[in-house]
Coordinates of C-alpha atoms and ligand atoms in Angstrom, one line a residue:
M5 CA 0.1 0.2 0.1
D6 CA 1.1 3.7 -0.9
C7 CA 1.4 5.0 2.7
I8 CA 3.9 6.9 3.7
F9 CA 3.5 5.8 7.6
C10 CA 3.3 2.2 6.6
K11 CA 6.4 2.6 4.8
I12 CA 7.9 4.1 7.9
L13 CA 6.9 1.3 9.9
N14 CA 8.2 -1.2 7.4
G15 CA 11.9 0.7 7.7
D16 CA 11.7 1.7 4.2
I17 CA 11.6 5.2 5.0
P18 CA 13.7 6.9 8.0
S19 CA 12.2 8.4 11.2
N20 CA 13.1 10.0 14.3
K21 CA 11.6 7.5 16.7
V22 CA 10.9 8.5 20.5
F23 CA 8.6 5.6 21.4
E24 CA 8.0 2.2 20.5
N25 CA 5.5 -0.6 22.1
D26 CA 4.1 -3.6 20.4
N27 CA 1.1 -1.5 19.0
F28 CA 2.4 2.0 18.1
I29 CA 5.4 4.0 17.7
A30 CA 5.8 8.0 18.2
I31 CA 7.9 9.8 15.8
L32 CA 9.0 13.2 15.4
D33 CA 7.1 15.1 12.8
A34 CA 9.1 15.9 9.5
F35 CA 7.8 19.2 8.8
P36 CA 7.0 20.3 12.7
A37 CA 4.8 23.2 14.0
N38 CA 7.0 23.2 16.9
E39 CA 10.1 22.0 18.0
G40 CA 9.2 18.4 19.7
H41 CA 5.9 17.9 17.6
T42 CA 5.4 14.2 17.7
L43 CA 2.9 11.9 15.9
V44 CA 1.9 8.6 17.6
I45 CA 0.5 6.0 15.0
P46 CA -0.7 2.4 15.1
K47 CA 1.2 -0.2 13.7
K48 CA -1.7 -1.1 12.1
H49 CA -3.3 0.6 9.3
F50 CA -6.4 2.3 9.8
A51 CA -7.2 4.9 7.6
N52 CA -8.6 6.9 10.3
I53 CA -10.7 7.2 13.5
F54 CA -13.6 5.7 11.7
E55 CA -11.8 2.6 11.4
I56 CA -9.9 2.4 14.2
D57 CA -10.9 -0.3 17.2
E58 CA -11.9 1.2 20.4
D59 CA -8.9 -0.7 22.1
T60 CA -6.4 1.0 20.1
L61 CA -8.0 4.2 20.0
K62 CA -7.8 4.1 23.9
E63 CA -4.0 3.1 23.9
G64 CA -3.3 5.8 21.2
Y65 CA -4.6 8.8 23.1
V66 CA -2.7 7.4 26.6
I67 CA 0.4 7.0 24.5
A68 CA -0.1 10.5 23.3
K69 CA -0.6 12.1 26.9
N70 CA 2.7 10.3 28.2
I71 CA 4.5 11.8 25.2
A72 CA 3.0 15.2 26.0
D73 CA 4.1 14.9 29.7
A74 CA 7.7 13.9 28.4
I75 CA 7.6 16.9 26.0
K76 CA 6.4 19.2 28.9
K77 CA 9.3 18.1 30.9
A78 CA 11.9 18.1 27.8
F79 CA 11.1 21.5 26.9
N80 CA 10.1 23.1 30.0
I81 CA 6.5 24.4 28.6
S82 CA 3.1 23.8 30.0
D83 CA 0.9 24.0 27.0
I84 CA 0.5 21.4 24.0
N85 CA -2.3 20.7 21.8
I86 CA -3.2 17.0 20.9
L87 CA -5.4 16.8 17.9
Q88 CA -6.1 14.5 14.7
N89 CA -7.7 14.7 11.9
N90 CA -10.1 12.8 9.6
G91 CA -10.7 13.6 6.1
E92 CA -9.3 16.0 3.6
L93 CA -11.5 19.0 4.8
A94 CA -10.4 18.4 8.2
G95 CA -6.6 18.7 7.0
Q96 CA -6.0 15.0 7.0
T97 CA -3.0 14.8 4.6
V98 CA -1.8 11.2 5.5
N99 CA -4.6 8.5 5.6
H100 CA -3.1 6.2 8.0
F101 CA -4.8 7.5 11.6
H102 CA -2.1 9.6 13.8
I103 CA -2.8 11.8 16.7
H104 CA -0.4 15.1 16.8
V105 CA 1.2 15.9 20.1
I106 CA 1.8 19.6 19.4
P107 CA 4.1 21.7 22.2
R108 CA 3.1 25.4 22.3
V109 CA 5.2 28.4 22.9
K110 CA 4.7 32.0 23.2
D111 CA 4.4 33.7 19.9
D112 CA 4.9 30.4 18.0
N113 CA 3.3 30.3 14.2
V114 CA 0.6 27.2 15.1
I115 CA -2.8 28.9 14.2
I116 CA -6.0 26.6 15.5
K117 CA -8.4 28.9 15.5
S118 CA -12.0 29.7 13.9
I119 CA -14.2 32.3 13.0
P120 CA -18.0 31.5 14.9
V121 CA -21.0 30.9 12.7
N122 CA -24.4 32.4 14.0
I123 CA -26.8 29.8 14.3
D124 CA -30.9 30.3 15.0
S125 CA -31.9 29.0 18.3
D126 CA -34.6 26.8 16.9
K127 CA -31.8 25.4 14.4
I128 CA -29.8 24.5 17.5
K129 CA -32.7 22.4 18.7
N130 CA -32.6 20.7 15.2
I131 CA -28.7 20.1 15.8
V132 CA -29.1 18.5 19.2
D133 CA -32.1 16.3 17.8
N134 CA -30.0 15.4 14.8
I135 CA -26.9 14.5 16.7
K136 CA -28.8 12.4 19.8
S137 CA -31.0 10.7 17.3
N138 CA -27.8 9.4 15.7
L139 CA -26.0 8.4 18.4
Ligands
5GP22 P1 -2.1 15.1 9.1 O1 -2.1 16.7 8.2 O2 -2.7 13.9 7.9 O3 -3.0 15.4 10.1 O4 -0.6 14.9 9.5 C1 0.4 14.2 8.9 C2 1.7 15.0 9.3 O5 2.4 14.0 8.8 C3 2.0 16.3 8.9 O6 2.2 16.9 10.1 C4 3.5 16.0 8.2 O7 4.2 17.0 8.7 C5 3.7 14.5 8.4 N1 4.7 13.9 8.0 C6 4.2 13.7 6.5 N2 5.3 13.1 5.7 C7 6.3 12.5 6.7 C8 7.2 11.8 6.6 O8 7.5 11.3 5.4 N3 7.9 11.5 7.7 C9 7.3 11.9 9.2 N4 8.3 11.8 10.3 N5 6.3 12.9 9.0 C10 5.6 13.1 8.0
ZN23 ZN1 -0.3 3.1 6.4

């Protein structure tokens, strides 16, 4: 399969690995948003959060939290984004599930922001009902 992260996992593409266990690796992002930007990647190929099984998902987030703890100590910082993109519109560029751990420092170049949209109050009820009925 033509997947960059599978190639990294196979050893076909080099990476800077900070963690490995039976199910995951964590590597430095090749185009980091900040020093220490790390990707937590399951060894098994799942395209996105909708394909990954719950046990692996849980393990991935615990690993991401542990990496975040380590990054806080390593760089003597306190602020970190943990985020994960699914689909092109959401900014996913590598279709192998991964969790970003992004250390944040003052005046860095990371922009994670949205401009709020106006939604009528009766529409909000529909939105709530719509989501609830699909759970
Ligand atoms: P996405 O945009 O899919 O959420 O994140 C993909 C991430 O993979 C990006 O932050 C990008 O910089 C990183 N990336 C792309 N190619 C490589 C690579 O060959 N090696 C590593 N370590 N990271 C990569
Ligand atoms: Zn893959």
